[in-house]
Short mmCIF file of C-alpha atoms (C1' of nucleotides) in Angstrom, two decimals:
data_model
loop_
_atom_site.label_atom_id
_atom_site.label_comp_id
_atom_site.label_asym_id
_atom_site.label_seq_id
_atom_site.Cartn_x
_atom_site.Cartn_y
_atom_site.Cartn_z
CA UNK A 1437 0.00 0.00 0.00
CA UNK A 1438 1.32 3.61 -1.04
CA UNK A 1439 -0.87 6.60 -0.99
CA UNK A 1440 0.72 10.21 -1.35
CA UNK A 1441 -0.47 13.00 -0.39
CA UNK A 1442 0.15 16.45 -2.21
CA UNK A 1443 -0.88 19.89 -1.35
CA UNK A 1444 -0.52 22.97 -2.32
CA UNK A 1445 1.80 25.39 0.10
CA UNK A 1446 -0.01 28.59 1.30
CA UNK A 1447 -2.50 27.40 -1.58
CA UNK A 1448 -4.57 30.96 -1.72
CA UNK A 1449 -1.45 33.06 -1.38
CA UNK A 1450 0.38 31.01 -4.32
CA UNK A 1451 -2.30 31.69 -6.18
CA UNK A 1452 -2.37 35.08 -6.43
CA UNK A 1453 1.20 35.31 -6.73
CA UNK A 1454 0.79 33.28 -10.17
CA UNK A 1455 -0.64 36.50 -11.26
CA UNK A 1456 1.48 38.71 -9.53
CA UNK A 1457 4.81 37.95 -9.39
CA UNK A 1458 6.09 41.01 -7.83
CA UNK A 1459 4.73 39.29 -4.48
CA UNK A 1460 7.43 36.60 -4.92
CA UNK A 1461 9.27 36.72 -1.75
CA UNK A 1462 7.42 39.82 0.29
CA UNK A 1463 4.60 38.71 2.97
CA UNK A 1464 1.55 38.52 1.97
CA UNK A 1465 -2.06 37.24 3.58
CA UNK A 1466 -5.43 36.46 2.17
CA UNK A 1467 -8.07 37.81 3.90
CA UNK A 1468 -11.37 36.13 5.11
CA UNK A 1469 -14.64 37.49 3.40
CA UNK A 1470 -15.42 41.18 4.81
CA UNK A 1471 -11.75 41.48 4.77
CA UNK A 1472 -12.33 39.96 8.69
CA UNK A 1473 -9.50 37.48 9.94
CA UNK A 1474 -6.16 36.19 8.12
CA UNK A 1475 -6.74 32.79 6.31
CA UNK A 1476 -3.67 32.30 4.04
CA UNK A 1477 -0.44 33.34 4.68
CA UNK A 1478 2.99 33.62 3.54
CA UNK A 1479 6.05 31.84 4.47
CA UNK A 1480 7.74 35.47 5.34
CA UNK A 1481 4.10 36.17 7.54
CA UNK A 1482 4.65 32.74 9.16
CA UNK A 1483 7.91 33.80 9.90
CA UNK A 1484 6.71 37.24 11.29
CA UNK A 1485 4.93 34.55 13.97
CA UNK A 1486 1.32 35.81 12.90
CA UNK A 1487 -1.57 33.13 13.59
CA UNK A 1488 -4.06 32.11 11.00
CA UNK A 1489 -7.56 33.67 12.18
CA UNK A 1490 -6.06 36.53 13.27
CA UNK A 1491 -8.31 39.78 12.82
CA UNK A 1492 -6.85 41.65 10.42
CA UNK A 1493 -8.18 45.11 11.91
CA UNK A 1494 -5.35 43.87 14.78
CA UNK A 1495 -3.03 44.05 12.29
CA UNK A 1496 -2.70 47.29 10.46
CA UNK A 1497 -0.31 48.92 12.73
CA UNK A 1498 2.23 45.63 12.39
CA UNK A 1499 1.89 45.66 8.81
CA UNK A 1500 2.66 48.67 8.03
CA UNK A 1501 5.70 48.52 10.02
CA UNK A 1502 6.18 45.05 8.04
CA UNK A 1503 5.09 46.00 4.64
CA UNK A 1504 2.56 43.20 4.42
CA UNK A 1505 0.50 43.02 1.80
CA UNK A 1506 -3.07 42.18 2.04
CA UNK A 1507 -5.80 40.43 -0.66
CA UNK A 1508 -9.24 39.79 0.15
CA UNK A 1509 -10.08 36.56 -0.85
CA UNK A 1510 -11.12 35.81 -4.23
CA UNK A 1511 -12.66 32.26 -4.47
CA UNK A 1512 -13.04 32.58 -8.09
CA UNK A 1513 -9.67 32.14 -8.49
CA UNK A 1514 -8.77 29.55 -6.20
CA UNK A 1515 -11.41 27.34 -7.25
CA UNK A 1516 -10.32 27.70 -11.15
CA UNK A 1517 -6.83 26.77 -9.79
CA UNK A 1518 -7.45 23.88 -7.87
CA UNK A 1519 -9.35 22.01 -10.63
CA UNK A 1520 -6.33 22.90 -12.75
CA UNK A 1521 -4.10 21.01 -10.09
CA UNK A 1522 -6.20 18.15 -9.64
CA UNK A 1523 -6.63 17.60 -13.18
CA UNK A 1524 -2.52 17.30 -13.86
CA UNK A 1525 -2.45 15.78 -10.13
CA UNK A 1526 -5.01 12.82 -11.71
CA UNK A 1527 -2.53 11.52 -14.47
CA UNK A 1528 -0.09 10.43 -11.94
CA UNK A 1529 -2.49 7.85 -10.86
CA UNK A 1530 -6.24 6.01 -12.13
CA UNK A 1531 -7.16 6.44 -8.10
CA UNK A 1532 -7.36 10.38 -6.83
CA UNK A 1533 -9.57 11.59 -3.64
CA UNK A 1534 -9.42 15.29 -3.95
CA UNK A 1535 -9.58 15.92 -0.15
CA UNK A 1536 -9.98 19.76 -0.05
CA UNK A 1537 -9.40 22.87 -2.48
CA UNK A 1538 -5.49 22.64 -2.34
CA UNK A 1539 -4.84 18.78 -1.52
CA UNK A 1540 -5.29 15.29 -2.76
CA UNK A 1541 -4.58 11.88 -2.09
CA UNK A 1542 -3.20 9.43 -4.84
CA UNK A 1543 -3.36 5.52 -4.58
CA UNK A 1544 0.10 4.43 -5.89
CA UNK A 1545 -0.05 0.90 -5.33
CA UNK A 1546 1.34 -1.27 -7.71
CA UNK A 1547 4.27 1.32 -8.22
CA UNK A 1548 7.72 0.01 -7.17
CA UNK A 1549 8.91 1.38 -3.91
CA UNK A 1550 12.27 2.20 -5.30
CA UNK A 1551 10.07 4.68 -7.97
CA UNK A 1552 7.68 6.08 -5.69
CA UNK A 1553 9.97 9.51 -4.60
CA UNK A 1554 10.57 10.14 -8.27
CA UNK A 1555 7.03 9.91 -9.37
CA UNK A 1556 6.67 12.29 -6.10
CA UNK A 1557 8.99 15.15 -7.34
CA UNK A 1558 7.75 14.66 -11.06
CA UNK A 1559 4.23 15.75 -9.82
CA UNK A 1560 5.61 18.64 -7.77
CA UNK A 1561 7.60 20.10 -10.35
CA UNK A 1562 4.89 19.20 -13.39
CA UNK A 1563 2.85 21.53 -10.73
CA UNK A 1564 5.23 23.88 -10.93
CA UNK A 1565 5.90 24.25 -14.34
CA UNK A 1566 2.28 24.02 -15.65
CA UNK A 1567 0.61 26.22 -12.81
CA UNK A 1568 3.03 28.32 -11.02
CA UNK A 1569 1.70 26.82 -7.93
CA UNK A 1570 4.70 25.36 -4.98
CA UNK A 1571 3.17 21.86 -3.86
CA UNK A 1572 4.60 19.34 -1.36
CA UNK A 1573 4.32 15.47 -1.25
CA UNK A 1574 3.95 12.68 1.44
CA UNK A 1575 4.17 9.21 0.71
CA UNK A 1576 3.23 6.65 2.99
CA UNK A 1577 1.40 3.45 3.98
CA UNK A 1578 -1.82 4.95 5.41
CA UNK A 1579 -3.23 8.73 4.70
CA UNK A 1580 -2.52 10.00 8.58
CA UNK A 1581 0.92 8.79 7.78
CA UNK A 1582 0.89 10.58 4.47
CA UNK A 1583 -0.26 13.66 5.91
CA UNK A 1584 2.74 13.40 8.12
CA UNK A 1585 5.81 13.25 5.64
CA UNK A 1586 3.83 15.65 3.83
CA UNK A 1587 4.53 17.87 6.67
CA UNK A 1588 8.29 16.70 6.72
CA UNK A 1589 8.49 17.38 3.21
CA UNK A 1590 7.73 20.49 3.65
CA UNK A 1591 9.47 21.59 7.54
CA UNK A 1592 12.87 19.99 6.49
CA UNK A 1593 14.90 21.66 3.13
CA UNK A 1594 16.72 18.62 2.90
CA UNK A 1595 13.43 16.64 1.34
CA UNK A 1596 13.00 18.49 -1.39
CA UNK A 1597 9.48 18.61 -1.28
CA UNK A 1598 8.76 15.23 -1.04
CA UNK A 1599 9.09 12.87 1.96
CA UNK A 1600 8.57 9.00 1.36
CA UNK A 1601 8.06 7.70 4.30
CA UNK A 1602 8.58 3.70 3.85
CA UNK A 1603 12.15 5.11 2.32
CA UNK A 1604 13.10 6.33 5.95
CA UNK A 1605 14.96 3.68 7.95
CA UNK A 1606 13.75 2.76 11.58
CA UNK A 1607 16.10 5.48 13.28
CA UNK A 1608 14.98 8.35 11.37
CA UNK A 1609 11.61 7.63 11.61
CA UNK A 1610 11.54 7.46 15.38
CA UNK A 1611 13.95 11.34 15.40
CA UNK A 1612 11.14 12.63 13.59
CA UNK A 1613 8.50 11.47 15.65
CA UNK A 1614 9.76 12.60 18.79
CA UNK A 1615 10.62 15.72 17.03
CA UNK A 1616 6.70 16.52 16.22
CA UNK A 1617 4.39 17.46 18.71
CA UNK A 1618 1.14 15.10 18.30
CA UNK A 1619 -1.36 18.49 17.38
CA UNK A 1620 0.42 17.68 13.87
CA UNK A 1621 -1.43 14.77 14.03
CA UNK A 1622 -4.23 14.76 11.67
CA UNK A 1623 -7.46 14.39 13.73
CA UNK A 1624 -5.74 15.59 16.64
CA UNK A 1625 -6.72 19.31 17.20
CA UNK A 1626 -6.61 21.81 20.47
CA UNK A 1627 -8.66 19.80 22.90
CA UNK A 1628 -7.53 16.39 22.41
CA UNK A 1629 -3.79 17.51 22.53
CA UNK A 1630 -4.76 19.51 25.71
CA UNK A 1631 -6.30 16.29 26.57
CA UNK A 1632 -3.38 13.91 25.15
CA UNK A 1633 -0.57 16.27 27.03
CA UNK A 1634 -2.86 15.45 30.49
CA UNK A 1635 -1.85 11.98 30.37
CA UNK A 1636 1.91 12.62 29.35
CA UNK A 1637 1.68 12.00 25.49
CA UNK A 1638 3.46 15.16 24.05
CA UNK A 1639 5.17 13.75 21.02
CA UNK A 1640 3.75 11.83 17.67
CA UNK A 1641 5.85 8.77 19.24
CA UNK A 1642 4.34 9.17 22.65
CA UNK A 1643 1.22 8.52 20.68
CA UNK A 1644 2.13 5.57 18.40
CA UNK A 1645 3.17 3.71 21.25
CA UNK A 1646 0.12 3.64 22.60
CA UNK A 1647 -2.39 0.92 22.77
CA UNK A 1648 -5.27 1.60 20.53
CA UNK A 1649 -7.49 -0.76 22.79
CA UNK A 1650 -6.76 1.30 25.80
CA UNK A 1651 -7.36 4.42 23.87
CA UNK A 1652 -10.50 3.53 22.54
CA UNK A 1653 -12.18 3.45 26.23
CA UNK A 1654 -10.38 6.90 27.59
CA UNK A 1655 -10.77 8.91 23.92
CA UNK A 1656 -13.00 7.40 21.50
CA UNK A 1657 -13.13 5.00 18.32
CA UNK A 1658 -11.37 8.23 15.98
CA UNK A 1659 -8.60 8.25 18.33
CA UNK A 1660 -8.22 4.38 18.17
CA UNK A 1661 -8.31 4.49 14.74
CA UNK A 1662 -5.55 7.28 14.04
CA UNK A 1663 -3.26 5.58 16.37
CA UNK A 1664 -3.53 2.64 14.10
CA UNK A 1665 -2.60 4.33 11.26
CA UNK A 1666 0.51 6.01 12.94
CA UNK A 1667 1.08 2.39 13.32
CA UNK A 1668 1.48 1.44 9.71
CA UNK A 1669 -2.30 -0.34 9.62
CA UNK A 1670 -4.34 1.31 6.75
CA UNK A 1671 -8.07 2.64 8.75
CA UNK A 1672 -9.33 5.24 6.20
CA UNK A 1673 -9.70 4.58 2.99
CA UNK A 1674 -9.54 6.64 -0.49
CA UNK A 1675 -12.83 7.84 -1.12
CA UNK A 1676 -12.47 8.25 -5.13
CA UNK A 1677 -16.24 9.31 -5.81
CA UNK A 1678 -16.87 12.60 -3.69
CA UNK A 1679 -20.32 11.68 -1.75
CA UNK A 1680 -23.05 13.83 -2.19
CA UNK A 1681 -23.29 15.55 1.10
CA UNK A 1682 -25.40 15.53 4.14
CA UNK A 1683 -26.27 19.26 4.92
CA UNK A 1684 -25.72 22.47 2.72
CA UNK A 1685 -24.90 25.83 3.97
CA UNK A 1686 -24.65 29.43 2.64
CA UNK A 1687 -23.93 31.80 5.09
CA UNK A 1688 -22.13 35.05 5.50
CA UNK A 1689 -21.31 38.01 8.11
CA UNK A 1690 -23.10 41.58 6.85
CA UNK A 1691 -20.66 43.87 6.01
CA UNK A 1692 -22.16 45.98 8.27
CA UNK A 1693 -24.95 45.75 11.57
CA UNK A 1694 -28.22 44.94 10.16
CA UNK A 1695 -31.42 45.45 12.34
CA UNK A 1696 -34.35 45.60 9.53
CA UNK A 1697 -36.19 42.18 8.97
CA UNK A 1698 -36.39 43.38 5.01
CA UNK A 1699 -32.56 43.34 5.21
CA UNK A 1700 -32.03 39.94 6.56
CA UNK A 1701 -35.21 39.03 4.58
CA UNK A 1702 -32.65 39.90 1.56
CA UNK A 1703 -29.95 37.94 2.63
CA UNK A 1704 -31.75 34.61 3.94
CA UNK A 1705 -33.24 35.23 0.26
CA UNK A 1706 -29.71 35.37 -1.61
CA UNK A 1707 -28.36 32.73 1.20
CA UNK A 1708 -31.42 30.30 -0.15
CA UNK A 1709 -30.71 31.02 -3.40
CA UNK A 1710 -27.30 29.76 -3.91
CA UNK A 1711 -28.09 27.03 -1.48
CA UNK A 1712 -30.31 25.26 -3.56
CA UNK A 1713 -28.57 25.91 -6.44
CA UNK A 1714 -25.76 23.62 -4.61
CA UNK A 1715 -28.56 20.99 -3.81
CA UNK A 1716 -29.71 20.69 -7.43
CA UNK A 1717 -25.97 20.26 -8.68
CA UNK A 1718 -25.74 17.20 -6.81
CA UNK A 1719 -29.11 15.84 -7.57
CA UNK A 1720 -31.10 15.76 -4.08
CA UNK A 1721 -33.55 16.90 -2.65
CA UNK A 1722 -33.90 18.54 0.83
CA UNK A 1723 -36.94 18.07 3.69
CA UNK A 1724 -35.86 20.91 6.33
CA UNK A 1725 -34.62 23.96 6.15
CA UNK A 1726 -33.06 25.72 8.83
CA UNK A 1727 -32.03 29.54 9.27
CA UNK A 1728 -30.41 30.98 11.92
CA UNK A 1729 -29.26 34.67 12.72
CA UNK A 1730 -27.10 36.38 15.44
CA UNK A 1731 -25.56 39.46 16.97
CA UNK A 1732 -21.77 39.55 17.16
CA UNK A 1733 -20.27 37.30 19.83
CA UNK A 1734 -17.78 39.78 19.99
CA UNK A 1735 -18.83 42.64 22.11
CA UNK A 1736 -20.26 40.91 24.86
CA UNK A 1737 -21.27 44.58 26.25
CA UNK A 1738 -23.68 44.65 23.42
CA UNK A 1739 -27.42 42.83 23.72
CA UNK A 1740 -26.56 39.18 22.36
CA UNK A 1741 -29.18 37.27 20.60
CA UNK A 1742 -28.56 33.74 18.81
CA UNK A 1743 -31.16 32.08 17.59
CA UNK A 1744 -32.53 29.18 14.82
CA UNK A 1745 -35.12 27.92 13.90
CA UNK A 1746 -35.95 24.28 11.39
CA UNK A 1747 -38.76 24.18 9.57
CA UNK A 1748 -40.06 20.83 7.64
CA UNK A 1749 -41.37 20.58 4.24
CA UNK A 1750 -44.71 18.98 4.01
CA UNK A 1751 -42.74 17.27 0.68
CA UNK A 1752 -39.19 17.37 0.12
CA UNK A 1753 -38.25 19.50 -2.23
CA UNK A 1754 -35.41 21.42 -4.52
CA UNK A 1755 -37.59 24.33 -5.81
CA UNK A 1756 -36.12 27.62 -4.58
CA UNK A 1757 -39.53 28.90 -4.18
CA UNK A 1758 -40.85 26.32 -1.56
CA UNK A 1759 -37.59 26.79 0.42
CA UNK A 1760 -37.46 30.45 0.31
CA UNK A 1761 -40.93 30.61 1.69
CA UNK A 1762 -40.14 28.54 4.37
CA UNK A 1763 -36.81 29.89 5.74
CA UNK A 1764 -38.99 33.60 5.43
CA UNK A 1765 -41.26 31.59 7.86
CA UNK A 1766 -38.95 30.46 10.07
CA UNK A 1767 -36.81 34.05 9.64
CA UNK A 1768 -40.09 35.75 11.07
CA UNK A 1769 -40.29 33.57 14.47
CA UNK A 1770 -37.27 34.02 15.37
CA UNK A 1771 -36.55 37.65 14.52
CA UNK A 1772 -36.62 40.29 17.32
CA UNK A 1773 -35.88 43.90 16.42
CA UNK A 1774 -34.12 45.35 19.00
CA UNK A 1775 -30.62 43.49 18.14
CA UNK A 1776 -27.96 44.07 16.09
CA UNK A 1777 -27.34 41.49 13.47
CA UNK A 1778 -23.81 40.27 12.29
CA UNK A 1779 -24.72 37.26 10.37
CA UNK A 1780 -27.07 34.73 8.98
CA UNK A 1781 -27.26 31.84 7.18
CA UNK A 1782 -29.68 28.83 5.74
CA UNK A 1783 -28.91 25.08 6.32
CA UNK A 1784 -30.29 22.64 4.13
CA UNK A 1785 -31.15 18.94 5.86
CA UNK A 1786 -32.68 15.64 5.39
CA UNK A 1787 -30.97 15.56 2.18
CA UNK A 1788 -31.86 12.64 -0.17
CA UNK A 1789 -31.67 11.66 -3.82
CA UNK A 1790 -34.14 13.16 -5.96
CA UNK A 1791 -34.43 9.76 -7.13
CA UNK A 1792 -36.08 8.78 -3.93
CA UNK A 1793 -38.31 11.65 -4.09
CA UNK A 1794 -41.72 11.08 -2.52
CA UNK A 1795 -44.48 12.57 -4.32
CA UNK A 1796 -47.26 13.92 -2.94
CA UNK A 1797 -50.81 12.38 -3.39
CA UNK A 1798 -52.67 14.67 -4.06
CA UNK A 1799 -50.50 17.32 -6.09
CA UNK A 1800 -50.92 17.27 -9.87
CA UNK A 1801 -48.08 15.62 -11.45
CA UNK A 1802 -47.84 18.56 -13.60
CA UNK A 1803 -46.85 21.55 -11.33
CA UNK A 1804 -44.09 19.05 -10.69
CA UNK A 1805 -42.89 19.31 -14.46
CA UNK A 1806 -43.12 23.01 -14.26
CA UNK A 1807 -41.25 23.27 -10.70
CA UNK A 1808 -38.27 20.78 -12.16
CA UNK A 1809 -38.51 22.88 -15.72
CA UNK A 1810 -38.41 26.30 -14.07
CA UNK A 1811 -35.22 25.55 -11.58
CA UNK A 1812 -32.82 24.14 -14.96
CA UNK A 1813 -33.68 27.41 -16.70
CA UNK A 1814 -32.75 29.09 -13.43
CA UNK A 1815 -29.59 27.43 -13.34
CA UNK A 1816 -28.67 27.49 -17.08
CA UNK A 1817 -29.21 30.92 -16.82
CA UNK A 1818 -27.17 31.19 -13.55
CA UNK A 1819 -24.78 28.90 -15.32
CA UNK A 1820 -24.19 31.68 -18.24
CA UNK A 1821 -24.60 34.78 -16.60
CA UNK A 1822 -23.77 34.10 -12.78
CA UNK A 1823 -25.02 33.27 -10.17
CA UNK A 1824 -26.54 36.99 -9.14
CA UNK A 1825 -27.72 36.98 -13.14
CA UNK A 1826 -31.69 36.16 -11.91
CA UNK A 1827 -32.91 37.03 -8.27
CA UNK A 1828 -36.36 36.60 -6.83
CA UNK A 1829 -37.60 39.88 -6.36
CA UNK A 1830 -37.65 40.03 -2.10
CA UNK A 1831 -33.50 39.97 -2.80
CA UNK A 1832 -33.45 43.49 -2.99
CA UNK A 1833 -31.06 45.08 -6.28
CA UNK A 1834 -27.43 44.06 -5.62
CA UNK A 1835 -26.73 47.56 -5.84
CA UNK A 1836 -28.83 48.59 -2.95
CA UNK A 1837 -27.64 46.08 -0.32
CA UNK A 1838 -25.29 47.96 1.92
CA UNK A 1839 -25.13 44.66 3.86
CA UNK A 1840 -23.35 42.98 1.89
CA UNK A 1841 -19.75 42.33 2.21
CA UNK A 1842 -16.23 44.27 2.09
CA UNK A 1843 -14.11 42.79 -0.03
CA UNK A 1844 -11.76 46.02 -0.56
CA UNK A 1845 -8.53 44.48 -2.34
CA UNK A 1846 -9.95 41.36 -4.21
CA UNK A 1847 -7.48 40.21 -7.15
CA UNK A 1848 -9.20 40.36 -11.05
CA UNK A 1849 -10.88 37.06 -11.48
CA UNK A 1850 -8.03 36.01 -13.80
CA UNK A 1851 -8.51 32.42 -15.35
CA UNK A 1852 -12.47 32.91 -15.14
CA UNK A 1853 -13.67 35.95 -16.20
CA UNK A 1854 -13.16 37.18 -20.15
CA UNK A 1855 -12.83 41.37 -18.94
CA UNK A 1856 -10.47 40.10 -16.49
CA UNK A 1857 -8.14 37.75 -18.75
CA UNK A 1858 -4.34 38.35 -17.68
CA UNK A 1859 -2.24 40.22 -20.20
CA UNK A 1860 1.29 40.62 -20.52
CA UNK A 1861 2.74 43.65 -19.65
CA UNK A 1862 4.63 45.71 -22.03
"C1'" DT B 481 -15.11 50.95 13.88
"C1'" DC B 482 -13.14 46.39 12.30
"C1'" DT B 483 -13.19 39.02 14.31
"C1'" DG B 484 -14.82 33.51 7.81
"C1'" DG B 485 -17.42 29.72 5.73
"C1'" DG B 486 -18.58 25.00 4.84
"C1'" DG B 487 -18.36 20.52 5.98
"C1'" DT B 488 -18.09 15.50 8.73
"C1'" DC B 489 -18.52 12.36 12.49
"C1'" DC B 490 -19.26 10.91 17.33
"C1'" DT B 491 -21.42 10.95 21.87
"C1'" DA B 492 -24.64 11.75 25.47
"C1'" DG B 493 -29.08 12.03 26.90
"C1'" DG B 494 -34.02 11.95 26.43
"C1'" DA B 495 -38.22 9.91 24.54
"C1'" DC B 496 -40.36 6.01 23.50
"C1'" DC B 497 -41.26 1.06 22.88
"C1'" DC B 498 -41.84 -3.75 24.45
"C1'" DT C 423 -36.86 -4.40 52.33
"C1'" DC C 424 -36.81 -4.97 47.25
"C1'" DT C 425 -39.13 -0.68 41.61
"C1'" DG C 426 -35.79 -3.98 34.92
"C1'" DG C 427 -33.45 -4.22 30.82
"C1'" DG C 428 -32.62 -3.54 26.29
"C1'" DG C 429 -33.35 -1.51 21.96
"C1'" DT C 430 -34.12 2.44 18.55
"C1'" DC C 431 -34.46 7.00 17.12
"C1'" DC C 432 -33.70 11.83 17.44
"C1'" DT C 433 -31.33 16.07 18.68
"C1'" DA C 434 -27.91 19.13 20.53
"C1'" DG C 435 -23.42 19.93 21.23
"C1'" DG C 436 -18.62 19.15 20.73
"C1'" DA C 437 -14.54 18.11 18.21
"C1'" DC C 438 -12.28 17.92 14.12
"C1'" DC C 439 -10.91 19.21 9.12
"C1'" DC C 440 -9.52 22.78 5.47
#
DNA sequence: TCTGGGGTCCTAGGACCC
DNA sequence: TCTGGGGTCCTAGGACCC
């Protein structure tokens, strides 16, 4: 069994440098949307010792002093990029699981072991060349293992950008576990390394010589199961086909206090929009919808209010219609005027196969037709023109909605918009 | 003044059933 | 004196990931 793992370094800060390589080598971060918190940052910001998350309001006296340089977050971009990766990424192997937006996994069983670094660094610099983009590889028996020399490929020069870990002999393997602290562990975040430090295991060897019997009754089956894989025992395996998921979310912080119901009427509207437009892409069909709206948790001196509220579809359903008027529904029992509202957003649940839809008795079978015929022009013409192309008309004129969020230094949408097409500079 | 968004899985506890 | 046991389903909350 090989898998590697490859991912992108700094992913969303690569990316724009692509485009701009005059921010080769100064640090740079990507901001979160409303320019809030730092999501993506350079290896000369790393090195500055700022934390992701960070609010970036916190920062603008330090980065001045710095010179860092800072993009709001164009998804756009990224997303255009990513498929770009994964597609090269795929002819290195007939098995890919594209994990996240700037990492895969790659079954290379049935490759030698003596090959298996070389077809590493081939991918990494085939990255390179094609897309600009830095990437690093791990290469190991199991995928927590592979996320591990993916991190030594990319803390230690001497790898190159690519860490095989069956290649390692006994010795080194053991320096280099004692040498990471087990929150590098993936699966292993803040509590359970709080929780893991409690009872003496500091190190990603303290861990792996554990027993994963023993840790299954004081943690809990995930644990168990990581600690096998540290141990060379495969747990988790490639997921090729990307399952259609469980729940759907849009949701987004106002770019300003909203207090209005007609505001956050707007943006539950916009927020159901594009959520359903998700659910149809995969095919399903949804039987609850849930919104839910608060006040910033951030000024506790400030009246909080958090609230949600689910409401079930007498059928399930993908028409944007039905779901808008029921989030409005539920948006209307929970909302109280005298707060301050930072965000909202609309969950989609019960999620099933439109295959398996239930159809209702008594309902002519022809409002169906019209329902399924309206939402693919929707979506064609979403599809063409964008996704703000067609709004219902509670939405409010894009124009007009002052909540609506600060993105003040977004990149042009290079690779995926025709106005916006990179040209050389003469 | 200014603090992201979108997911998954597991567990505990309550309701309910026989 | 002594008040069962086991199963399922649902939900809320917590922990994790990127």
């Amino acid at each position: 069994m090989a898998i590697a793992l490859i991912d992108a370094n700094n992913f969303y800060v690569s990316c724009e440098r692509v485009f701009r390589p005059d921010l080769e080598g100064r640090p740079v971060v990507v901001l979160s949307n409303n320019d809030g918190c730092v999501v993506a940052r350079s290896a000369e910001v790393k090195a500055l010792g700022i934390a992701i998350g960070t609010p970036w309001f916190q920062l603008q006296k330090q980065a001045q002093q710095e010179g860092i340089i800072a993009m709001s977050s164009n998804y756009a971009l990224y997303a255009d990029m990513s498929n770009r990766m994964m597609r090269i990424l795929s002819t290195f192997s007939p098995i890919q699981e594209v994990y996240s937006i700037d990492e895969c996994f790659l079954d290379l069983r049935g490759f030698a072991p003596a090959h298996l670094s070389r077809i590493g660094q081939a991918a990494r610099l085939k990255i390179r060349q094609w897309l600009g983009l830095p990437v690093g590889v791990g290469i190991a028996a199991t995928k927590t293992l592979a996320k591990l020399a993916n991190h030594v490929a990319k803390k230690y020069p001497e790898y190159q950008g690519v860490c095989n870990w069956e290649s390692l002999n006994t010795q080194t393997r053991q320096t280099l576990l004692q040498n990471l602290p087990v929150s590098e562990v993936w699966g292993v975040g803040r509590r359970l390394t709080e929780k893991l430090a409690s009872q003496g295991i500091q190190s990603v060897w303290d861990l792996q010589q554990t027993h994963p019997v023993w840790m299954r009754q004081h943690f809990n089956i995930l644990m168990a199961r990581t600690i096998r894989e540290l141990q060379g025992e495969s747990c988790i395996a490639l997921t090729e086909i990307a399952p259609t998921k469980q729940e759907i979310q849009s949701s987004r912080s106002f770019g300003r206090p909203v207090t209005r119901i007609e505001d956050l009427a707007e943006a539950i509207n916009v927020y159901t929009v594009r959520a359903t437009q998700k659910l149809r892409q995969q095919e399903s069909i949804c039987g609850a919808v849930r919104i839910d709206i608060r006040t910033t948790p951030f000024r506790p001196d400030k009246p909080q209010y958090h609230a949600s509220q689910t409401v079930a579809l007498a059928i399930p359903s993908q028409d944007t219609r039905i779901l808008i008027k029921a989030a409005l529904s539920g948006l209307r029992h929970i909302y109280r005027p005298q707060f301050a509202y930072a965000k909202a957003g609309v969950h989609l649940t019960e999620i099933r196969s439109v295959h398996q839809q239930q159809r209702d008795l008594f309902a002519a079978e022809a409002l169906d037709i019209r329902s399924d015929q309206l939402m693919k022009t929707l979506d064609a013409i979403h599809t063409r023109f964008g996704h703000n192309a067609l709004q219902p008309g509670v939405a409010g004129l894009q124009g007009q909605r002052d909540w609506s969020m600060k993105r003040g230094n977004k990149s042009p949408s290079y690779t995926t918009c025709w106005s916006d097409l990179a040209r050389a500079r003469s």
